CSV table of C-alpha atoms in Angstrom, one decimal:
chain,number,residue,atom,x,y,z
A,1,MET,CA,-42.7,-40.0,85.8
A,2,ASP,CA,-39.5,-41.2,83.3
A,3,GLU,CA,-37.8,-40.3,79.8
A,4,GLN,CA,-40.0,-42.9,78.1
A,5,SER,CA,-43.2,-41.2,79.3
A,6,LEU,CA,-41.9,-37.9,78.1
A,7,HIS,CA,-41.3,-36.5,74.6
A,8,THR,CA,-37.5,-35.8,74.2
A,9,ASP,CA,-38.7,-32.3,73.0
A,10,THR,CA,-40.3,-31.6,76.3
A,11,VAL,CA,-37.2,-32.5,78.7
A,12,ASN,CA,-34.9,-30.6,76.1
A,13,ASP,CA,-37.0,-27.4,76.7
A,14,TRP,CA,-37.0,-27.9,80.3
A,15,ILE,CA,-33.1,-28.4,80.0
A,16,THR,CA,-32.6,-25.4,77.8
A,17,GLY,CA,-34.9,-23.5,80.0
A,18,TYR,CA,-32.9,-23.9,83.2
A,19,LEU,CA,-29.6,-23.9,81.4
A,20,THR,CA,-31.4,-20.2,80.1
A,21,ASN,CA,-32.9,-19.5,84.0
A,22,SER,CA,-36.3,-19.2,81.9
A,23,LEU,CA,-38.2,-21.9,83.6
A,24,THR,CA,-41.4,-21.0,85.4
A,25,PRO,CA,-41.7,-22.7,88.9
A,26,GLU,CA,-44.0,-25.6,87.5
A,27,GLU,CA,-41.9,-26.7,85.1
A,28,MET,CA,-38.5,-26.6,87.0
A,29,GLN,CA,-40.7,-29.2,89.7
A,30,SER,CA,-41.5,-31.2,86.8
A,31,LEU,CA,-37.9,-31.1,85.4
A,32,GLN,CA,-36.8,-32.1,88.8
A,33,GLU,CA,-39.2,-35.0,89.4
A,34,TRP,CA,-37.8,-36.2,86.1
A,35,LEU,CA,-34.4,-36.2,87.2
A,36,SER,CA,-35.3,-37.7,90.5
A,37,ALA,CA,-36.9,-40.9,88.4
A,38,SER,CA,-33.4,-42.6,87.3
A,39,GLU,CA,-29.8,-42.1,87.0
A,40,GLU,CA,-30.5,-42.5,83.3
A,41,ASN,CA,-31.9,-39.3,83.2
A,42,ARG,CA,-29.8,-37.2,85.3
A,43,LYS,CA,-26.8,-38.7,82.9
A,44,TYR,CA,-28.7,-37.5,79.8
A,45,PHE,CA,-29.0,-34.1,81.5
A,46,SER,CA,-25.1,-34.0,82.6
A,47,ASP,CA,-24.6,-34.7,79.1
A,48,MET,CA,-26.6,-31.5,77.7
A,49,GLN,CA,-25.1,-29.5,80.0
A,50,GLU,CA,-21.6,-30.4,78.6
A,51,VAL,CA,-22.9,-30.0,74.9
A,52,TRP,CA,-24.2,-26.4,76.0
A,53,ILE,CA,-21.1,-25.4,77.6
A,54,ALA,CA,-19.5,-26.5,74.1
A,55,ALA,CA,-21.9,-25.0,71.8
A,56,SER,CA,-22.4,-21.8,74.1
A,57,ASP,CA,-21.1,-18.0,72.2
A,58,GLU,CA,-17.8,-17.0,73.8
A,59,THR,CA,-19.3,-13.7,74.6
A,60,ASP,CA,-22.5,-14.9,75.7
A,61,ASP,CA,-22.3,-17.8,78.0
A,62,ARG,CA,-25.9,-18.5,78.0
A,63,SER,CA,-26.8,-18.7,74.1
A,64,PHE,CA,-27.3,-22.0,72.7
A,65,ASN,CA,-25.9,-21.9,68.8
A,66,LYS,CA,-27.0,-25.0,67.3
A,67,GLU,CA,-25.4,-24.2,64.3
A,68,ARG,CA,-22.2,-23.5,65.9
A,69,ALA,CA,-22.2,-26.6,67.9
A,70,TYR,CA,-22.2,-28.7,64.3
A,71,GLN,CA,-18.9,-26.3,62.9
A,72,LEU,CA,-17.2,-26.7,66.2
A,73,PHE,CA,-17.7,-30.6,65.8
A,74,LEU,CA,-16.7,-30.7,61.8
A,75,LYS,CA,-14.1,-28.7,62.8
A,76,GLN,CA,-12.9,-31.0,65.6
A,77,THR,CA,-13.4,-34.2,63.5
A,78,GLU,CA,-11.8,-33.0,60.4
A,79,ALA,CA,-8.4,-31.4,62.3
A,80,THR,CA,-8.2,-35.0,64.3
A,81,THR,CA,-8.6,-37.1,60.8
A,82,ARG,CA,-6.4,-34.8,58.9
A,83,GLN,CA,-3.2,-35.6,61.7
A,84,ALA,CA,-4.2,-39.2,61.8
A,85,ILE,CA,-3.8,-39.0,57.7
A,86,ASN,CA,-0.6,-37.3,57.7
A,87,LYS,CA,0.9,-39.6,60.3
A,88,ARG,CA,-0.2,-42.7,57.9
A,89,LYS,CA,0.4,-41.4,54.5
A,90,ALA,CA,1.3,-44.5,53.2
A,91,PHE,CA,-1.8,-46.5,54.7
A,92,GLN,CA,-5.0,-46.5,52.6
A,93,LEU,CA,-8.2,-46.7,54.2
A,94,ARG,CA,-11.1,-48.6,52.3
A,95,PRO,CA,-14.5,-47.3,52.2
A,96,TRP,CA,-15.6,-49.4,55.2
A,97,MET,CA,-12.6,-48.9,57.2
A,98,TYR,CA,-12.7,-45.1,56.9
A,99,ALA,CA,-16.3,-45.2,58.0
A,100,ALA,CA,-15.5,-47.2,60.9
A,101,ALA,CA,-12.6,-45.0,61.9
A,102,MET,CA,-14.7,-41.6,61.4
A,103,ILE,CA,-17.0,-43.2,64.3
A,104,ILE,CA,-14.2,-44.0,66.4
A,105,VAL,CA,-12.6,-40.3,66.0
A,106,VAL,CA,-16.5,-39.1,66.6
A,107,PHE,CA,-16.6,-40.8,69.9
A,108,ILE,CA,-13.0,-39.8,70.7
A,109,CYS,CA,-13.4,-36.3,70.0
A,110,GLY,CA,-17.2,-36.3,71.8
A,111,THR,CA,-15.6,-38.1,75.1
A,112,ILE,CA,-12.9,-35.1,74.8
A,113,ALA,CA,-15.7,-32.4,74.4
A,114,PHE,CA,-17.8,-34.0,77.1
A,115,GLN,CA,-15.0,-34.2,80.0
A,116,THR,CA,-13.7,-30.4,79.1
A,117,GLY,CA,-17.6,-29.3,79.3
A,118,LYS,CA,-17.7,-31.1,82.8
A,119,SER,CA,-14.7,-28.9,84.0
A,120,VAL,CA,-16.0,-25.7,82.2
A,121,ILE,CA,-19.5,-25.9,83.4
A,122,ARG,CA,-18.3,-26.4,87.1
A,123,ASN,CA,-16.3,-23.2,86.8
A,124,GLN,CA,-18.8,-20.9,84.8
A,125,LEU,CA,-21.8,-22.2,87.0
A,126,THR,CA,-22.3,-18.9,89.6
A,127,GLN,CA,-23.0,-18.9,93.3
A,128,ILE,CA,-26.2,-17.7,94.6
A,129,SER,CA,-26.0,-15.6,97.4
A,130,ILE,CA,-29.0,-14.5,100.0
A,131,GLU,CA,-28.1,-12.4,103.0
A,132,ALA,CA,-30.5,-11.4,105.7
A,133,PRO,CA,-29.6,-8.1,107.3
A,134,TYR,CA,-30.0,-7.1,111.2
A,135,GLY,CA,-33.3,-6.7,112.4
A,136,SER,CA,-35.1,-8.8,109.5
A,137,LYS,CA,-35.6,-12.4,108.4
A,138,THR,CA,-36.0,-13.9,105.1
A,139,LYS,CA,-37.8,-16.6,104.1
A,140,LEU,CA,-36.9,-18.6,100.4
A,141,TYR,CA,-37.7,-21.7,98.7
A,142,LEU,CA,-34.6,-23.4,97.5
A,143,PRO,CA,-34.8,-25.2,93.7
A,144,ASP,CA,-35.3,-28.2,95.1
A,145,GLY,CA,-38.7,-26.9,96.9
A,146,THR,CA,-36.8,-27.0,100.5
A,147,LEU,CA,-38.0,-24.1,102.5
A,148,VAL,CA,-35.7,-22.1,104.4
A,149,TRP,CA,-35.9,-19.3,106.8
A,150,LEU,CA,-32.6,-17.3,107.2
A,151,ASN,CA,-32.4,-15.3,110.8
A,152,ALA,CA,-30.8,-11.5,110.8
A,153,GLY,CA,-27.4,-11.4,110.1
A,154,SER,CA,-26.9,-14.6,108.4
A,155,LYS,CA,-25.8,-15.7,104.7
A,156,MET,CA,-26.5,-18.5,102.3
A,157,SER,CA,-24.7,-19.6,99.4
A,158,TYR,CA,-25.2,-22.4,96.9
A,159,ALA,CA,-24.4,-23.5,93.3
A,160,GLN,CA,-26.7,-22.4,90.1
A,161,ASP,CA,-27.5,-26.3,89.6
A,162,PHE,CA,-28.6,-26.3,92.8
A,163,GLY,CA,-30.7,-29.5,93.0
A,164,ILE,CA,-29.6,-31.5,89.9
A,165,ASN,CA,-26.5,-33.3,90.6
A,166,GLU,CA,-26.2,-32.3,94.3
A,167,ARG,CA,-28.0,-30.2,97.0
A,168,ALA,CA,-25.3,-28.5,98.9
A,169,LEU,CA,-25.1,-25.2,100.4
A,170,ASN,CA,-23.0,-23.1,102.4
A,171,LEU,CA,-24.0,-21.2,105.8
A,172,THR,CA,-23.0,-18.6,107.9
A,173,GLY,CA,-25.5,-17.5,110.9
A,174,GLU,CA,-29.0,-19.4,111.7
A,175,ALA,CA,-31.5,-20.9,109.1
A,176,TYR,CA,-34.4,-23.0,109.7
A,177,PHE,CA,-34.9,-26.2,107.1
A,178,GLU,CA,-37.7,-27.9,105.9
A,179,VAL,CA,-35.7,-30.1,103.3
A,180,THR,CA,-37.3,-31.8,100.2
A,181,LYS,CA,-37.2,-35.6,100.4
A,182,ASN,CA,-34.8,-36.6,98.0
A,183,LYS,CA,-33.4,-40.6,98.3
A,184,HIS,CA,-31.3,-40.2,95.4
A,185,ILE,CA,-29.6,-36.5,96.2
A,186,PRO,CA,-28.6,-35.9,100.1
A,187,PHE,CA,-29.1,-32.6,101.4
A,188,LYS,CA,-25.7,-30.9,102.9
A,189,VAL,CA,-25.1,-28.0,104.9
A,190,HIS,CA,-21.5,-26.7,105.2
A,191,THR,CA,-20.3,-24.0,108.0
A,192,ASP,CA,-16.6,-23.9,109.0
A,193,GLU,CA,-16.7,-26.1,112.1
A,194,LEU,CA,-19.7,-28.3,111.7
A,195,ASP,CA,-21.5,-30.0,108.6
A,196,VAL,CA,-24.9,-31.5,108.6
A,197,LYS,CA,-26.3,-34.2,105.8
A,198,VAL,CA,-29.8,-35.3,105.4
A,199,LEU,CA,-32.3,-36.7,102.7
A,200,GLY,CA,-35.3,-35.2,104.0
A,201,THR,CA,-36.2,-33.2,107.4
A,202,LYS,CA,-36.8,-30.5,109.4
A,203,PHE,CA,-34.0,-28.7,111.6
A,204,ASN,CA,-32.7,-25.8,113.0
A,205,PHE,CA,-29.1,-24.4,112.2
A,206,ARG,CA,-27.1,-22.5,114.0
A,207,ASN,CA,-23.6,-21.4,113.6
A,208,TYR,CA,-22.5,-17.4,113.5
A,209,GLN,CA,-18.7,-16.6,113.0
A,210,ASP,CA,-18.5,-14.9,116.3
A,211,ASP,CA,-20.7,-17.1,118.2
A,212,LEU,CA,-18.8,-19.6,120.8
A,213,GLU,CA,-20.7,-22.6,120.0
A,214,ALA,CA,-22.7,-23.8,116.9
A,215,LYS,CA,-26.0,-25.8,117.6
A,216,VAL,CA,-28.3,-28.1,115.4
A,217,CYS,CA,-31.6,-28.9,116.7
A,218,LEU,CA,-33.7,-31.5,114.9
A,219,LEU,CA,-37.4,-31.6,114.8
A,220,GLU,CA,-38.1,-34.1,112.4
A,221,GLY,CA,-36.4,-37.1,110.4
A,222,LYS,CA,-32.6,-38.1,110.7
A,223,VAL,CA,-29.5,-35.9,110.3
A,224,ALA,CA,-25.9,-36.8,109.9
A,225,LEU,CA,-23.6,-34.6,111.5
A,226,SER,CA,-19.8,-34.1,111.3
A,227,THR,CA,-16.6,-32.5,112.6
A,228,GLN,CA,-13.2,-32.3,112.2
A,229,GLN,CA,-13.3,-34.4,115.3
A,230,LYS,CA,-16.3,-37.1,114.9
A,231,GLU,CA,-19.5,-37.8,113.0
A,232,THR,CA,-22.4,-38.5,114.7
A,233,ILE,CA,-26.4,-39.1,114.0
A,234,LEU,CA,-29.0,-36.8,115.6
A,235,HIS,CA,-32.7,-37.9,116.2
A,236,PRO,CA,-35.8,-35.8,116.4
A,237,ASP,CA,-35.9,-33.5,119.7
A,238,GLN,CA,-32.3,-33.9,120.3
A,239,GLN,CA,-29.6,-31.1,119.9
A,240,ALA,CA,-25.9,-31.1,118.9
A,241,LEU,CA,-24.1,-28.4,120.7
A,242,LEU,CA,-20.2,-27.7,119.3
A,243,ASP,CA,-17.7,-26.0,121.4
A,244,LYS,CA,-16.0,-24.5,118.6
A,245,LYS,CA,-13.1,-23.4,121.0
A,246,THR,CA,-12.3,-27.2,122.2
A,247,GLY,CA,-14.1,-29.0,119.2
A,248,LYS,CA,-16.3,-31.0,121.6
A,249,LEU,CA,-19.6,-32.0,120.6
A,250,LEU,CA,-22.5,-32.7,122.9
A,251,ILE,CA,-25.8,-34.4,122.1
A,252,SER,CA,-28.6,-33.7,124.6
A,253,SER,CA,-32.4,-33.8,124.3
A,254,THR,CA,-34.4,-30.9,123.9
A,255,LYS,CA,-37.8,-29.3,122.9
A,256,ALA,CA,-36.5,-29.1,119.5
A,257,ALA,CA,-40.1,-26.9,118.1
A,258,TYR,CA,-38.6,-23.8,120.0
A,259,SER,CA,-35.3,-23.3,118.0
A,260,ALA,CA,-37.3,-22.1,115.2
A,261,GLU,CA,-39.5,-20.3,116.8
A,262,TRP,CA,-37.6,-17.3,115.8
A,263,THR,CA,-39.3,-17.6,112.5
A,264,ASN,CA,-42.3,-16.9,114.2
A,265,ASP,CA,-40.8,-13.5,115.8
A,266,ARG,CA,-39.9,-15.3,119.3
A,267,LEU,CA,-36.6,-15.3,121.0
A,268,TYR,CA,-36.0,-18.7,122.7
A,269,PHE,CA,-32.9,-19.3,124.7
A,270,ASP,CA,-32.3,-22.8,126.2
A,271,GLU,CA,-29.6,-22.6,128.4
A,272,ALA,CA,-27.9,-20.6,126.1
A,273,LEU,CA,-24.5,-18.6,126.7
A,274,LEU,CA,-24.7,-14.9,127.8
A,275,PRO,CA,-22.5,-13.9,124.4
A,276,ASP,CA,-24.8,-15.6,122.2
A,277,ILE,CA,-27.9,-14.1,123.6
A,278,VAL,CA,-26.0,-10.8,123.2
A,279,LYS,CA,-25.2,-11.6,119.5
A,280,GLU,CA,-29.0,-12.5,118.8
A,281,LEU,CA,-30.2,-9.5,120.7
A,282,GLU,CA,-27.9,-7.3,118.5
A,283,ARG,CA,-29.2,-8.7,115.5
A,284,SER,CA,-32.8,-9.0,116.3
A,285,TYR,CA,-33.0,-5.1,117.2
A,286,ASN,CA,-29.8,-3.8,115.3
A,287,ILE,CA,-28.4,-2.3,118.5
A,288,LYS,CA,-24.8,-2.7,120.2
A,289,ILE,CA,-24.8,-4.4,123.9
A,290,THR,CA,-21.1,-4.7,125.5
A,291,ILE,CA,-20.6,-7.2,128.1
A,292,ALA,CA,-18.2,-5.3,130.5
A,293,ASP,CA,-17.3,-8.1,133.1
A,294,ALA,CA,-15.8,-11.4,131.6
A,295,ALA,CA,-17.0,-13.5,134.5
A,296,LEU,CA,-20.4,-13.3,132.4
A,297,ASN,CA,-19.2,-15.1,129.6
A,298,SER,CA,-19.8,-18.5,130.9
A,299,VAL,CA,-23.4,-17.5,132.3
A,300,ARG,CA,-26.2,-19.2,130.7
A,301,PHE,CA,-30.0,-18.2,130.6
A,302,TYR,CA,-33.5,-19.6,129.6
A,303,GLY,CA,-35.9,-16.9,127.9
A,304,ASN,CA,-38.8,-16.8,125.7
A,305,PHE,CA,-39.7,-13.9,124.4
A,306,ARG,CA,-41.8,-12.1,121.8
A,307,ARG,CA,-39.7,-9.7,119.6
A,308,ARG,CA,-42.4,-7.4,118.1
A,309,GLU,CA,-44.4,-7.1,121.0
A,310,GLN,CA,-41.7,-6.9,123.8
A,311,SER,CA,-38.8,-4.0,123.5
A,312,ILE,CA,-35.3,-4.5,124.1
A,313,ARG,CA,-35.5,-2.9,127.4
A,314,GLU,CA,-38.1,-5.0,128.6
A,315,ILE,CA,-36.1,-8.2,128.0
A,316,MET,CA,-32.8,-6.7,129.5
A,317,ASP,CA,-35.2,-6.6,132.7
A,318,VAL,CA,-36.2,-10.1,132.6
A,319,LEU,CA,-32.4,-11.0,132.4
A,320,SER,CA,-31.7,-9.0,135.0
A,321,SER,CA,-34.3,-10.4,137.4
A,322,THR,CA,-32.3,-13.6,137.9
A,323,ASP,CA,-29.9,-11.4,139.7
A,324,LYS,CA,-26.9,-12.9,137.8
A,325,MET,CA,-26.3,-9.7,135.7
A,326,THR,CA,-27.4,-5.7,135.6
A,327,TYR,CA,-27.4,-3.3,132.7
A,328,THR,CA,-27.4,0.2,131.5
A,329,ILE,CA,-28.9,1.4,128.6
A,330,GLU,CA,-28.4,4.8,126.7
A,331,GLY,CA,-30.2,5.1,123.3
A,332,LYS,CA,-28.6,2.1,121.1
A,333,ASN,CA,-26.1,1.3,123.5
A,334,ILE,CA,-26.1,-1.1,126.2
A,335,VAL,CA,-23.7,-2.3,128.9
A,336,ILE,CA,-24.2,-5.3,130.7
A,337,THR,CA,-22.2,-5.6,134.4
A,338,LEU,CA,-22.3,-7.9,137.5
A,339,PRO,CA,-24.3,-6.8,139.8
A,340,GLU,CA,-23.3,-5.0,143.2
């Protein structure tokens, strides 16, 4: 699909619909396919965004006023021309020279308006935020068709123009992604300590603010990881574990599919630190768990639980059966201690 095969009015209708947030899912898909077809299409879209900003009513940044746009354009060119004439009163333009000068003036004014529009639209585009409260998870599709599962206690945000010129989002918490392929626009996930960049793949990314480690598990495709200290490539059935205190990044083999089991209401811990397990249980069951002995902070556990079928007491019993810890429970409060 390219610009030549589509009527200009159809493309403009798509763009106007996008800018006014009135596109149907089918129209959004068509627009994204058209944008992916060529750099010329993306440049045309960018220019239309700038014209839209320049022509927007100051009291309603989503109303596109063609007449106002035209009047603004005339006002700009008239002012520029008048300034030029005042500075050069002695210089008389012939008709053909005047026409040429007007073309130059129009080009300059248009360029200034477009560059100004770029800055304005970047400032005016709002961030869209999605949160999954404790005790629940959220499933959604991004504008480019990417499937996202957002785990309990997680938050994700992205720009209103996501999928047009870039595909970048911010994540706090845990999310599973099935990224729609787009070789022209990489998909980027940013967290405070670790960033991921892909073209199209399936991966799980976990980095809650209060976790000791950030973790990326790759199910399909290939991802590029970057921290403040290094960059590396992750391959299928590999996991990257970042120690957030030291900055050390460890790559190891894993059964990556397990990392996304939480999307099916399963809790899978693969040699996870007890503090991170506790936080996951708190988010999943909406309870409060306290680790009373600091020595337990470095203990790791394996586990595979069914959240909807197993109670928090049953999970704590399994963890205690390892003889690495014990616990007491009172209502929605649990205290974990070293075994006596």
